[in-house]
Amino acid sequence: STYLSGEVIKAQRTVPRAMIIGTFTVTILYLLANLAYFLLLPVDQIIASDKVAADAIGAAFSFGGSLVSIMVMC
């Protein structure tokens, strides 16, 4: 962020705002992903799973494993 602040107009105001908004956005996305896991899978399956996201996609779609593979390749 120090390298970026030299290139930004009104860095005193813009850089902190961008960092706060970015942190807030990542936190919200993380919480929504975890909420989706809990809605799609029972707690026992979450505890036993090594790949919770893949299991949640598999529970939501019959072609879940293929979808995750394609998304990772892109």
Tab-separated table of C-alpha atoms in Angstrom, residues 5-30:
chain	number	residue	atom	x	y	z
A	5	SER	CA	-0.227	5.665	-2.111
A	6	GLY	CA	2.343	7.633	-4.107
A	7	GLU	CA	0.326	7.136	-7.294
A	8	VAL	CA	-3.154	7.896	-5.929
A	9	ILE	CA	-4.881	11.261	-5.981
A	10	LYS	CA	-5.753	12.411	-2.430
A	11	ALA	CA	-3.933	9.457	-0.887
A	12	GLN	CA	-4.645	10.619	2.683
A	13	ARG	CA	-8.333	9.966	2.068
A	14	THR	CA	-8.380	7.315	-0.660
A	15	VAL	CA	-5.942	4.684	0.651
A	16	PRO	CA	-7.514	4.229	4.116
A	17	ARG	CA	-10.972	4.147	2.544
A	18	ALA	CA	-9.879	1.490	0.040
A	19	MET	CA	-8.292	-0.610	2.789
A	20	ILE	CA	-11.386	-0.415	4.993
A	21	ILE	CA	-13.770	-1.199	2.131
A	22	GLY	CA	-11.540	-4.065	0.961
A	23	THR	CA	-11.321	-5.562	4.445
A	24	PHE	CA	-15.075	-5.226	4.919
A	25	THR	CA	-15.764	-6.847	1.538
A	26	VAL	CA	-13.477	-9.820	2.198
A	27	THR	CA	-15.012	-10.306	5.664
A	28	ILE	CA	-18.560	-10.275	4.270
A	29	LEU	CA	-17.627	-12.752	1.503
A	30	TYR	CA	-15.980	-15.051	4.061
